[in-house]
Amino acid sequence: MTSSLASLEAEASLERLVNSNQPEHRALWAQQWKQGGGKVVGVLCTYVPVEVLVAADVMPWRVSGTWADKIDDALVIRSANSCGYCNHVLQSLLDGDMAFLDGVVATTWEQDITRLWDVWLHLGKTKFNHILHLPHYTSERTIKYYAQEIAEFITEVEKLAGRSITEKDLWQAIEACNRRRSLILQVYELRKRAMPPLSGAEMVGLTVAGTLMPVEQFNQELGALLPYIKQRKPPLASFTPRILVSSDFVDNPAYLKLIEEADCVVAMDDFDTGSRYYTGLVQADGPDPLMALARRYLGQSGSARMVAWQAHTEQVAAWVKEYDINGVIELAQRYSRAREMRSPFFMDRMNKAGIKAISLEREYTPSNMGQLRNRVQAFMEMLNPTVWKGHGS
């Protein structure tokens, strides 16, 4: 096979991964898993220890909402002035887009997620429905508590799978999921380059792909692609300013494309679907896999919902330095109450750290893109006015 042909095939494989969450593709691997006789459980929160499902040979599948603008059916049940992700997920459920799911699992991340799980349970769309109570902070006491929650989760998953989950099963699942994290983190290392080989939009596609495929299959595919990604020609026209975007429930690359169209590169993210989900391995050298899982999930880089706001903003500031970031964009989803409450604190800490930052509001699905584009462009001009002198004239 010639070098050029191999590169074309690698690029096609990479494109397939980064487009995994496009509506026409996102259920393909789950449906194939079902056709092979397996079970699939939808996951509504990144604090769910998916290793439990993997240990039972049940495929975890991150739930995305419909990207359609019209969600009239969902708004009969839920308020329009509530989490857009939850509303669009409900519409997708009502439309039958997730009829292949055998179950769903959530946490008490916030009341909107909890109420979505309540409605899901009431509708009876899936036989398996479970929710874990998620502590608001990390301590030895809460870690022990969450380990008990995970133990209850294991009991319910065993009923679904029709088999027991042994410690050996859990450690093997932990190893597979740690491998997935390690592979993704290798790609994050490449974003430190002056010219990253993947755009920010492509990176979102890749990180979400890792939650839509069987873990071992994703590991094989990304592992095979890493040599190509390391030498790939960067896809963007501009690589300055370097931007970090902070948000939750981001699974649509359109927002990252909009930002990068303003002649910059999203060199790092602070997403629950990205860096926060993949940073931090489960420590596999202890005697108790449940405690190891609880420690890792409660100890991951914080979200706005957790009370450790100072530690989270310090992590973002550290990423700003590590990835040579010029500016931070907080892309807060409208009606995400946890993010709304935390935003003033976040912006204040960015300012005190000498980091140029802006907070912009967005919907779950792209809308008012013209207004958002103007504000992004104004921020870019502030970061690098010489580049933008006469822009658009």
mmCIF file of C-alpha atoms in Angstrom:
data_model
loop_
_atom_site.group_PDB
_atom_site.id
_atom_site.type_symbol
_atom_site.label_atom_id
_atom_site.label_comp_id
_atom_site.label_asym_id
_atom_site.label_seq_id
_atom_site.Cartn_x
_atom_site.Cartn_y
_atom_site.Cartn_z
ATOM 1 C CA MET A 1 0.000 0.000 0.000
ATOM 2 C CA THR A 2 1.437 3.382 -1.000
ATOM 3 C CA SER A 3 1.963 6.110 1.565
ATOM 4 C CA SER A 4 -0.574 8.413 -0.100
ATOM 5 C CA LEU A 5 -3.224 5.687 -0.206
ATOM 6 C CA ALA A 6 -2.617 4.846 3.454
ATOM 7 C CA SER A 7 -3.012 8.531 4.344
ATOM 8 C CA LEU A 8 -6.274 8.768 2.427
ATOM 9 C CA GLU A 9 -7.644 5.722 4.218
ATOM 10 C CA ALA A 10 -6.502 7.060 7.603
ATOM 11 C CA GLU A 11 -8.115 10.430 6.882
ATOM 12 C CA ALA A 12 -11.365 8.696 5.936
ATOM 13 C CA SER A 13 -11.277 6.693 9.189
ATOM 14 C CA LEU A 14 -10.611 9.830 11.217
ATOM 15 C CA GLU A 15 -13.443 11.669 9.463
ATOM 16 C CA ARG A 16 -15.784 8.787 10.282
ATOM 17 C CA LEU A 17 -14.881 9.065 13.961
ATOM 18 C CA VAL A 18 -15.230 12.837 14.221
ATOM 19 C CA ASN A 19 -18.631 12.664 12.516
ATOM 20 C CA SER A 20 -19.885 9.902 14.821
ATOM 21 C CA ASN A 21 -22.391 12.114 16.612
ATOM 22 C CA GLN A 22 -24.025 13.465 13.495
ATOM 23 C CA PRO A 23 -27.713 12.445 13.728
ATOM 24 C CA GLU A 24 -27.443 9.957 10.882
ATOM 25 C CA HIS A 25 -24.462 8.185 12.466
ATOM 26 C CA ARG A 26 -24.721 8.351 16.259
ATOM 27 C CA ALA A 27 -26.710 5.133 16.748
ATOM 28 C CA LEU A 28 -24.827 2.957 14.233
ATOM 29 C CA TRP A 29 -22.450 1.223 16.660
ATOM 30 C CA ALA A 30 -25.166 0.714 19.249
ATOM 31 C CA GLN A 31 -27.448 -0.863 16.671
ATOM 32 C CA GLN A 32 -24.646 -3.148 15.499
ATOM 33 C CA TRP A 33 -24.052 -4.156 19.112
ATOM 34 C CA LYS A 34 -27.751 -4.982 19.452
ATOM 35 C CA GLN A 35 -27.705 -7.024 16.262
ATOM 36 C CA GLY A 36 -24.906 -9.076 17.800
ATOM 37 C CA GLY A 37 -27.157 -9.915 20.748
ATOM 38 C CA GLY A 38 -25.784 -7.328 23.169
ATOM 39 C CA LYS A 39 -27.552 -4.811 25.395
ATOM 40 C CA VAL A 40 -27.147 -1.023 25.254
ATOM 41 C CA VAL A 41 -27.746 1.447 28.090
ATOM 42 C CA GLY A 42 -27.999 5.185 27.556
ATOM 43 C CA VAL A 43 -25.863 7.390 29.814
ATOM 44 C CA LEU A 44 -27.132 10.859 30.795
ATOM 45 C CA CYS A 45 -24.203 12.042 32.920
ATOM 46 C CA THR A 46 -20.421 11.882 32.774
ATOM 47 C CA TYR A 47 -20.266 10.982 36.482
ATOM 48 C CA VAL A 48 -21.807 7.570 35.737
ATOM 49 C CA PRO A 49 -19.095 4.877 36.170
ATOM 50 C CA VAL A 50 -19.485 3.232 32.765
ATOM 51 C CA GLU A 51 -16.929 0.593 33.765
ATOM 52 C CA VAL A 52 -19.785 -1.204 35.524
ATOM 53 C CA LEU A 53 -21.661 -1.574 32.240
ATOM 54 C CA VAL A 54 -18.535 -2.585 30.336
ATOM 55 C CA ALA A 55 -17.792 -5.226 33.016
ATOM 56 C CA ALA A 56 -21.223 -6.772 32.357
ATOM 57 C CA ASP A 57 -20.657 -6.707 28.576
ATOM 58 C CA VAL A 58 -23.352 -4.037 28.275
ATOM 59 C CA MET A 59 -22.504 -1.180 25.917
ATOM 60 C CA PRO A 60 -22.696 2.328 27.446
ATOM 61 C CA TRP A 61 -23.933 4.942 24.973
ATOM 62 C CA ARG A 62 -23.880 8.676 25.652
ATOM 63 C CA VAL A 63 -27.318 10.159 25.039
ATOM 64 C CA SER A 64 -27.482 13.167 22.722
ATOM 65 C CA GLY A 65 -30.631 15.142 22.109
ATOM 66 C CA THR A 66 -32.148 15.851 18.730
ATOM 67 C CA TRP A 67 -30.436 18.721 16.921
ATOM 68 C CA ALA A 68 -33.753 19.792 15.381
ATOM 69 C CA ASP A 69 -35.089 23.220 16.359
ATOM 70 C CA LYS A 70 -38.674 22.065 16.838
ATOM 71 C CA ILE A 71 -39.260 20.257 20.145
ATOM 72 C CA ASP A 72 -42.971 20.933 20.642
ATOM 73 C CA ASP A 73 -43.737 17.492 22.085
ATOM 74 C CA ALA A 74 -41.072 17.817 24.773
ATOM 75 C CA LEU A 75 -42.281 21.274 25.736
ATOM 76 C CA VAL A 76 -45.717 19.859 26.522
ATOM 77 C CA ILE A 77 -44.004 18.002 29.379
ATOM 78 C CA ARG A 78 -41.062 20.241 30.273
ATOM 79 C CA SER A 79 -40.690 23.996 30.586
ATOM 80 C CA ALA A 80 -39.015 25.898 27.769
ATOM 81 C CA ASN A 81 -37.117 27.771 30.488
ATOM 82 C CA SER A 82 -35.135 24.702 31.478
ATOM 83 C CA CYS A 83 -32.053 22.774 30.380
ATOM 84 C CA GLY A 84 -31.931 22.649 26.573
ATOM 85 C CA TYR A 85 -30.002 19.397 26.556
ATOM 86 C CA CYS A 86 -32.721 17.726 28.644
ATOM 87 C CA ASN A 87 -35.520 19.128 26.475
ATOM 88 C CA HIS A 88 -33.896 17.952 23.255
ATOM 89 C CA VAL A 89 -33.155 14.532 24.751
ATOM 90 C CA LEU A 90 -36.815 14.175 25.693
ATOM 91 C CA GLN A 91 -37.900 15.137 22.194
ATOM 92 C CA SER A 92 -35.540 12.548 20.742
ATOM 93 C CA LEU A 93 -36.962 9.939 23.117
ATOM 94 C CA LEU A 94 -40.532 10.805 22.145
ATOM 95 C CA ASP A 95 -39.605 10.672 18.462
ATOM 96 C CA GLY A 96 -38.417 7.082 18.891
ATOM 97 C CA ASP A 97 -34.789 7.882 18.028
ATOM 98 C CA MET A 98 -33.563 5.774 20.967
ATOM 99 C CA ALA A 99 -35.885 2.796 20.656
ATOM 100 C CA PHE A 100 -32.831 0.510 20.551
ATOM 101 C CA LEU A 101 -31.892 1.287 24.164
ATOM 102 C CA ASP A 102 -32.404 -1.383 26.816
ATOM 103 C CA GLY A 103 -32.080 1.117 29.611
ATOM 104 C CA VAL A 104 -30.893 4.480 30.859
ATOM 105 C CA VAL A 105 -28.723 5.569 33.783
ATOM 106 C CA ALA A 106 -28.310 9.055 35.237
ATOM 107 C CA THR A 107 -27.069 10.847 38.330
ATOM 108 C CA THR A 108 -28.494 13.679 40.379
ATOM 109 C CA TRP A 109 -26.113 16.091 38.611
ATOM 110 C CA GLU A 110 -28.837 18.742 38.738
ATOM 111 C CA GLN A 111 -32.597 18.848 39.076
ATOM 112 C CA ASP A 112 -33.154 19.119 35.324
ATOM 113 C CA ILE A 113 -31.339 15.816 34.763
ATOM 114 C CA THR A 114 -33.217 14.233 37.669
ATOM 115 C CA ARG A 115 -36.580 15.400 36.319
ATOM 116 C CA LEU A 116 -35.666 14.135 32.838
ATOM 117 C CA TRP A 117 -34.926 10.722 34.348
ATOM 118 C CA ASP A 118 -38.279 10.860 36.187
ATOM 119 C CA VAL A 119 -40.138 11.505 32.921
ATOM 120 C CA TRP A 120 -38.138 8.789 31.151
ATOM 121 C CA LEU A 121 -39.112 6.339 33.892
ATOM 122 C CA HIS A 122 -42.777 7.410 33.730
ATOM 123 C CA LEU A 123 -42.933 6.973 29.943
ATOM 124 C CA GLY A 124 -41.737 3.382 30.279
ATOM 125 C CA LYS A 125 -39.581 3.542 27.164
ATOM 126 C CA THR A 126 -36.913 1.287 28.660
ATOM 127 C CA LYS A 127 -37.070 -1.637 31.095
ATOM 128 C CA PHE A 128 -33.845 -0.745 32.912
ATOM 129 C CA ASN A 129 -33.779 2.661 34.636
ATOM 130 C CA HIS A 130 -31.297 3.633 37.326
ATOM 131 C CA ILE A 131 -30.101 6.839 38.969
ATOM 132 C CA LEU A 132 -27.105 7.347 41.263
ATOM 133 C CA HIS A 133 -27.115 9.996 43.951
ATOM 134 C CA LEU A 134 -24.071 12.182 43.305
ATOM 135 C CA PRO A 135 -22.397 14.001 46.233
ATOM 136 C CA HIS A 136 -21.556 17.687 45.756
ATOM 137 C CA TYR A 137 -17.972 17.472 46.966
ATOM 138 C CA THR A 138 -15.102 15.047 47.357
ATOM 139 C CA SER A 139 -13.961 13.670 50.713
ATOM 140 C CA GLU A 140 -13.215 10.246 52.115
ATOM 141 C CA ARG A 141 -16.778 10.117 53.438
ATOM 142 C CA THR A 142 -18.390 10.984 50.102
ATOM 143 C CA ILE A 143 -16.072 8.604 48.259
ATOM 144 C CA LYS A 144 -17.230 5.757 50.513
ATOM 145 C CA TYR A 145 -20.818 6.858 49.979
ATOM 146 C CA TYR A 146 -20.451 6.902 46.193
ATOM 147 C CA ALA A 147 -18.809 3.470 46.299
ATOM 148 C CA GLN A 148 -22.026 2.232 47.944
ATOM 149 C CA GLU A 149 -24.043 3.873 45.163
ATOM 150 C CA ILE A 150 -21.868 2.066 42.633
ATOM 151 C CA ALA A 151 -22.443 -1.232 44.467
ATOM 152 C CA GLU A 152 -26.210 -0.745 44.121
ATOM 153 C CA PHE A 153 -25.703 0.115 40.454
ATOM 154 C CA ILE A 154 -23.784 -3.143 39.982
ATOM 155 C CA THR A 155 -26.650 -5.140 41.507
ATOM 156 C CA GLU A 156 -29.143 -3.620 39.072
ATOM 157 C CA VAL A 157 -26.861 -4.074 36.054
ATOM 158 C CA GLU A 158 -26.383 -7.732 36.969
ATOM 159 C CA LYS A 159 -30.161 -8.185 36.763
ATOM 160 C CA LEU A 160 -30.202 -6.565 33.318
ATOM 161 C CA ALA A 161 -27.247 -8.575 32.032
ATOM 162 C CA GLY A 162 -28.393 -11.848 33.607
ATOM 163 C CA ARG A 163 -24.936 -12.493 35.027
ATOM 164 C CA SER A 164 -22.767 -11.555 37.971
ATOM 165 C CA ILE A 165 -20.009 -8.959 37.806
ATOM 166 C CA THR A 166 -16.805 -10.146 39.463
ATOM 167 C CA GLU A 167 -13.899 -8.044 40.698
ATOM 168 C CA LYS A 168 -11.885 -9.433 37.791
ATOM 169 C CA ASP A 169 -14.567 -8.167 35.386
ATOM 170 C CA LEU A 170 -14.408 -4.701 36.968
ATOM 171 C CA TRP A 171 -10.626 -4.481 36.842
ATOM 172 C CA GLN A 172 -10.627 -5.547 33.191
ATOM 173 C CA ALA A 173 -13.255 -2.901 32.401
ATOM 174 C CA ILE A 174 -11.231 -0.308 34.300
ATOM 175 C CA GLU A 175 -8.179 -1.222 32.251
ATOM 176 C CA ALA A 176 -10.118 -0.812 28.982
ATOM 177 C CA CYS A 177 -11.595 2.555 29.995
ATOM 178 C CA ASN A 178 -8.222 3.768 31.256
ATOM 179 C CA ARG A 179 -6.788 2.843 27.879
ATOM 180 C CA ARG A 180 -9.466 4.948 26.195
ATOM 181 C CA ARG A 181 -8.601 7.902 28.441
ATOM 182 C CA SER A 182 -4.882 7.485 27.756
ATOM 183 C CA LEU A 183 -5.385 7.451 23.989
ATOM 184 C CA ILE A 184 -7.552 10.571 24.049
ATOM 185 C CA LEU A 185 -5.059 12.333 26.315
ATOM 186 C CA GLN A 186 -2.322 11.615 23.767
ATOM 187 C CA VAL A 187 -4.373 13.578 21.261
ATOM 188 C CA TYR A 188 -4.786 16.383 23.813
ATOM 189 C CA GLU A 189 -0.992 16.521 24.093
ATOM 190 C CA LEU A 190 -0.856 17.253 20.360
ATOM 191 C CA ARG A 191 -3.056 20.308 20.921
ATOM 192 C CA LYS A 192 -0.108 21.958 22.671
ATOM 193 C CA ARG A 193 1.586 22.318 19.296
ATOM 194 C CA ALA A 194 1.639 25.728 17.649
ATOM 195 C CA MET A 195 -0.385 24.113 14.863
ATOM 196 C CA PRO A 196 -2.572 21.336 16.337
ATOM 197 C CA PRO A 197 -3.330 18.484 13.926
ATOM 198 C CA LEU A 198 -7.056 18.555 14.809
ATOM 199 C CA SER A 199 -9.349 21.553 14.964
ATOM 200 C CA GLY A 200 -11.424 22.178 18.074
ATOM 201 C CA ALA A 201 -14.535 21.077 16.189
ATOM 202 C CA GLU A 202 -12.853 17.817 15.168
ATOM 203 C CA MET A 203 -11.704 17.230 18.738
ATOM 204 C CA VAL A 204 -15.272 17.448 20.039
ATOM 205 C CA GLY A 205 -16.307 14.895 17.445
ATOM 206 C CA LEU A 206 -13.490 12.576 18.499
ATOM 207 C CA THR A 207 -14.133 12.785 22.248
ATOM 208 C CA VAL A 208 -17.868 12.194 21.804
ATOM 209 C CA ALA A 209 -17.105 9.256 19.482
ATOM 210 C CA GLY A 210 -15.371 7.596 22.402
ATOM 211 C CA THR A 211 -18.712 7.479 24.226
ATOM 212 C CA LEU A 212 -20.738 6.131 21.289
ATOM 213 C CA MET A 213 -18.671 3.066 20.439
ATOM 214 C CA PRO A 214 -17.790 -0.150 22.249
ATOM 215 C CA VAL A 215 -14.737 0.772 24.310
ATOM 216 C CA GLU A 216 -12.400 -1.852 22.884
ATOM 217 C CA GLN A 217 -13.364 -1.010 19.303
ATOM 218 C CA PHE A 218 -12.726 2.686 19.888
ATOM 219 C CA ASN A 219 -9.373 1.884 21.463
ATOM 220 C CA GLN A 220 -8.361 -0.193 18.460
ATOM 221 C CA GLU A 221 -9.431 2.433 15.941
ATOM 222 C CA LEU A 222 -7.909 5.438 17.699
ATOM 223 C CA GLY A 223 -4.747 3.509 18.553
ATOM 224 C CA ALA A 224 -4.296 2.674 14.871
ATOM 225 C CA LEU A 225 -4.927 6.305 13.868
ATOM 226 C CA LEU A 226 -2.551 7.975 16.327
ATOM 227 C CA PRO A 227 0.558 7.717 14.107
ATOM 228 C CA TYR A 228 -1.370 9.394 11.290
ATOM 229 C CA ILE A 229 -2.823 12.105 13.558
ATOM 230 C CA LYS A 230 0.652 12.960 14.848
ATOM 231 C CA GLN A 231 1.856 13.820 11.346
ATOM 232 C CA ARG A 232 -1.425 15.124 9.919
ATOM 233 C CA LYS A 233 -1.431 18.474 8.159
ATOM 234 C CA PRO A 234 -3.336 20.968 10.350
ATOM 235 C CA PRO A 235 -6.787 21.752 8.890
ATOM 236 C CA LEU A 236 -7.126 25.405 9.944
ATOM 237 C CA ALA A 237 -6.036 28.566 8.160
ATOM 238 C CA SER A 238 -5.184 30.442 11.379
ATOM 239 C CA PHE A 239 -3.554 29.222 14.585
ATOM 240 C CA THR A 240 -3.694 32.405 16.653
ATOM 241 C CA PRO A 241 -5.201 33.487 18.928
ATOM 242 C CA ARG A 242 -5.305 30.235 20.891
ATOM 243 C CA ILE A 243 -8.638 29.794 22.661
ATOM 244 C CA LEU A 244 -9.930 27.604 25.502
ATOM 245 C CA VAL A 245 -13.705 27.069 25.515
ATOM 246 C CA SER A 246 -15.483 26.143 28.749
ATOM 247 C CA SER A 247 -18.980 24.634 28.740
ATOM 248 C CA ASP A 248 -21.197 21.643 29.544
ATOM 249 C CA PHE A 249 -23.338 19.342 27.364
ATOM 250 C CA VAL A 250 -21.375 20.197 24.212
ATOM 251 C CA ASP A 251 -21.815 17.484 21.595
ATOM 252 C CA ASN A 252 -22.396 19.606 18.478
ATOM 253 C CA PRO A 253 -19.219 20.819 16.708
ATOM 254 C CA ALA A 254 -21.078 23.743 15.105
ATOM 255 C CA TYR A 255 -20.239 26.062 18.001
ATOM 256 C CA LEU A 256 -16.539 25.245 17.775
ATOM 257 C CA LYS A 257 -16.613 25.767 14.011
ATOM 258 C CA LEU A 258 -18.186 29.188 14.517
ATOM 259 C CA ILE A 259 -15.438 30.200 16.925
ATOM 260 C CA GLU A 260 -12.652 28.928 14.689
ATOM 261 C CA GLU A 261 -14.152 30.724 11.686
ATOM 262 C CA ALA A 262 -13.181 33.910 13.535
ATOM 263 C CA ASP A 263 -9.545 33.172 12.598
ATOM 264 C CA CYS A 264 -8.394 31.389 15.738
ATOM 265 C CA VAL A 265 -7.846 27.866 17.009
ATOM 266 C CA VAL A 266 -9.646 26.200 19.904
ATOM 267 C CA ALA A 267 -6.491 24.662 21.312
ATOM 268 C CA MET A 268 -8.071 23.362 24.524
ATOM 269 C CA ASP A 269 -11.508 22.720 25.991
ATOM 270 C CA ASP A 270 -13.029 22.520 29.445
ATOM 271 C CA PHE A 271 -15.943 20.226 28.541
ATOM 272 C CA ASP A 272 -17.689 17.413 30.365
ATOM 273 C CA THR A 273 -17.693 15.704 26.969
ATOM 274 C CA GLY A 274 -13.987 16.406 26.512
ATOM 275 C CA SER A 275 -11.047 17.162 28.794
ATOM 276 C CA ARG A 276 -12.938 16.812 32.079
ATOM 277 C CA TYR A 277 -14.298 13.395 31.113
ATOM 278 C CA TYR A 278 -10.997 11.919 29.989
ATOM 279 C CA THR A 279 -8.533 13.485 32.438
ATOM 280 C CA GLY A 280 -7.614 11.241 35.350
ATOM 281 C CA LEU A 281 -7.220 7.470 35.329
ATOM 282 C CA VAL A 282 -8.814 5.046 37.762
ATOM 283 C CA GLN A 283 -6.012 3.893 40.043
ATOM 284 C CA ALA A 284 -5.821 0.152 39.468
ATOM 285 C CA ASP A 285 -3.312 -0.703 42.224
ATOM 286 C CA GLY A 286 -5.732 -0.844 45.173
ATOM 287 C CA PRO A 287 -7.718 -3.710 46.672
ATOM 288 C CA ASP A 288 -11.215 -2.330 46.034
ATOM 289 C CA PRO A 289 -12.389 -1.472 42.494
ATOM 290 C CA LEU A 290 -15.516 0.281 43.793
ATOM 291 C CA MET A 291 -13.499 2.704 45.912
ATOM 292 C CA ALA A 292 -11.129 3.231 42.990
ATOM 293 C CA LEU A 293 -14.053 4.097 40.712
ATOM 294 C CA ALA A 294 -15.686 6.375 43.284
ATOM 295 C CA ARG A 295 -12.409 8.207 43.911
ATOM 296 C CA ARG A 296 -11.790 8.785 40.220
ATOM 297 C CA TYR A 297 -15.294 9.948 39.289
ATOM 298 C CA LEU A 298 -15.709 12.272 42.256
ATOM 299 C CA GLY A 299 -12.139 13.494 41.845
ATOM 300 C CA GLN A 300 -12.281 14.351 38.148
ATOM 301 C CA SER A 301 -11.704 17.951 37.109
ATOM 302 C CA GLY A 302 -14.718 19.725 38.532
ATOM 303 C CA SER A 303 -17.929 20.849 36.918
ATOM 304 C CA ALA A 304 -19.990 23.891 37.834
ATOM 305 C CA ARG A 305 -22.362 21.596 39.718
ATOM 306 C CA MET A 306 -19.703 20.545 42.235
ATOM 307 C CA VAL A 307 -18.857 22.924 45.070
ATOM 308 C CA ALA A 308 -15.091 22.950 44.454
ATOM 309 C CA TRP A 309 -15.306 26.035 42.243
ATOM 310 C CA GLN A 310 -11.871 27.307 43.244
ATOM 311 C CA ALA A 311 -10.154 24.040 42.306
ATOM 312 C CA HIS A 312 -11.956 23.985 38.964
ATOM 313 C CA THR A 313 -10.961 27.532 38.034
ATOM 314 C CA GLU A 314 -7.394 26.762 39.084
ATOM 315 C CA GLN A 315 -7.437 23.783 36.708
ATOM 316 C CA VAL A 316 -8.633 26.005 33.853
ATOM 317 C CA ALA A 317 -5.911 28.540 34.676
ATOM 318 C CA ALA A 318 -3.348 25.726 34.632
ATOM 319 C CA TRP A 319 -4.594 24.614 31.203
ATOM 320 C CA VAL A 320 -4.317 28.214 29.976
ATOM 321 C CA LYS A 321 -0.619 28.164 30.837
ATOM 322 C CA GLU A 322 0.027 24.605 29.694
ATOM 323 C CA TYR A 323 -1.633 25.074 26.285
ATOM 324 C CA ASP A 324 -0.387 28.638 25.745
ATOM 325 C CA ILE A 325 -3.942 30.008 25.632
ATOM 326 C CA ASN A 326 -4.587 33.662 24.733
ATOM 327 C CA GLY A 327 -8.234 33.849 25.748
ATOM 328 C CA VAL A 328 -11.054 31.891 27.395
ATOM 329 C CA ILE A 329 -14.635 31.728 26.147
ATOM 330 C CA GLU A 330 -17.238 30.473 28.583
ATOM 331 C CA LEU A 331 -19.996 29.153 26.324
ATOM 332 C CA ALA A 332 -22.732 28.725 28.902
ATOM 333 C CA GLN A 333 -25.819 26.779 27.911
ATOM 334 C CA ARG A 334 -28.918 28.855 28.576
ATOM 335 C CA TYR A 335 -30.905 27.743 31.665
ATOM 336 C CA SER A 336 -28.069 25.561 32.922
ATOM 337 C CA ARG A 337 -28.575 26.683 36.513
ATOM 338 C CA ALA A 338 -25.305 25.314 37.877
ATOM 339 C CA ARG A 339 -23.300 27.168 35.236
ATOM 340 C CA GLU A 340 -25.378 30.344 35.680
ATOM 341 C CA MET A 341 -24.657 30.405 39.409
ATOM 342 C CA ARG A 342 -20.963 29.660 38.951
ATOM 343 C CA SER A 343 -20.332 32.051 36.030
ATOM 344 C CA PRO A 344 -19.660 35.258 38.040
ATOM 345 C CA PHE A 345 -17.161 33.384 40.217
ATOM 346 C CA PHE A 346 -15.510 31.854 37.138
ATOM 347 C CA MET A 347 -15.146 35.186 35.351
ATOM 348 C CA ASP A 348 -13.852 36.891 38.493
ATOM 349 C CA ARG A 349 -11.170 34.241 38.975
ATOM 350 C CA MET A 350 -10.124 34.440 35.319
ATOM 351 C CA ASN A 351 -9.786 38.222 35.670
ATOM 352 C CA LYS A 352 -7.751 37.917 38.879
ATOM 353 C CA ALA A 353 -5.451 35.412 37.156
ATOM 354 C CA GLY A 354 -4.854 37.933 34.362
ATOM 355 C CA ILE A 355 -6.650 35.757 31.799
ATOM 356 C CA LYS A 356 -8.723 37.492 29.142
ATOM 357 C CA ALA A 357 -12.143 35.868 29.167
ATOM 358 C CA ILE A 358 -15.695 36.383 27.992
ATOM 359 C CA SER A 359 -18.936 34.622 28.923
ATOM 360 C CA LEU A 360 -21.420 34.012 26.099
ATOM 361 C CA GLU A 361 -24.804 32.310 26.260
ATOM 362 C CA ARG A 362 -25.894 29.601 23.840
ATOM 363 C CA GLU A 363 -28.748 27.192 23.249
ATOM 364 C CA TYR A 364 -28.214 23.422 23.122
ATOM 365 C CA THR A 365 -28.668 23.501 19.345
ATOM 366 C CA PRO A 366 -27.185 26.314 17.240
ATOM 367 C CA SER A 367 -29.399 29.402 17.076
ATOM 368 C CA ASN A 368 -28.806 33.165 17.012
ATOM 369 C CA MET A 369 -25.494 32.295 15.399
ATOM 370 C CA GLY A 370 -25.093 35.747 13.836
ATOM 371 C CA GLN A 371 -25.186 37.494 17.204
ATOM 372 C CA LEU A 372 -22.845 34.920 18.732
ATOM 373 C CA ARG A 373 -20.460 35.259 15.776
ATOM 374 C CA ASN A 374 -20.288 39.034 16.225
ATOM 375 C CA ARG A 375 -19.411 38.733 19.895
ATOM 376 C CA VAL A 376 -16.752 36.097 19.202
ATOM 377 C CA GLN A 377 -15.220 38.277 16.516
ATOM 378 C CA ALA A 378 -15.177 41.272 18.873
ATOM 379 C CA PHE A 379 -13.367 39.146 21.460
ATOM 380 C CA MET A 380 -10.810 38.056 18.859
ATOM 381 C CA GLU A 381 -10.214 41.683 17.920
ATOM 382 C CA MET A 382 -9.549 42.496 21.563
ATOM 383 C CA LEU A 383 -7.052 39.616 21.779
ATOM 384 C CA ASN A 384 -5.259 40.443 18.556
ATOM 385 C CA PRO A 385 -6.327 43.828 17.121
ATOM 386 C CA THR A 386 -3.615 43.891 14.421
ATOM 387 C CA VAL A 387 -5.067 40.780 12.805
ATOM 388 C CA TRP A 388 -8.572 42.260 12.773
ATOM 389 C CA LYS A 389 -7.666 45.751 11.557
ATOM 390 C CA GLY A 390 -9.930 46.353 8.593
ATOM 391 C CA HIS A 391 -11.517 42.900 8.859
ATOM 392 C CA GLY A 392 -14.641 42.616 6.758
ATOM 393 C CA SER A 393 -13.935 45.809 4.809
#
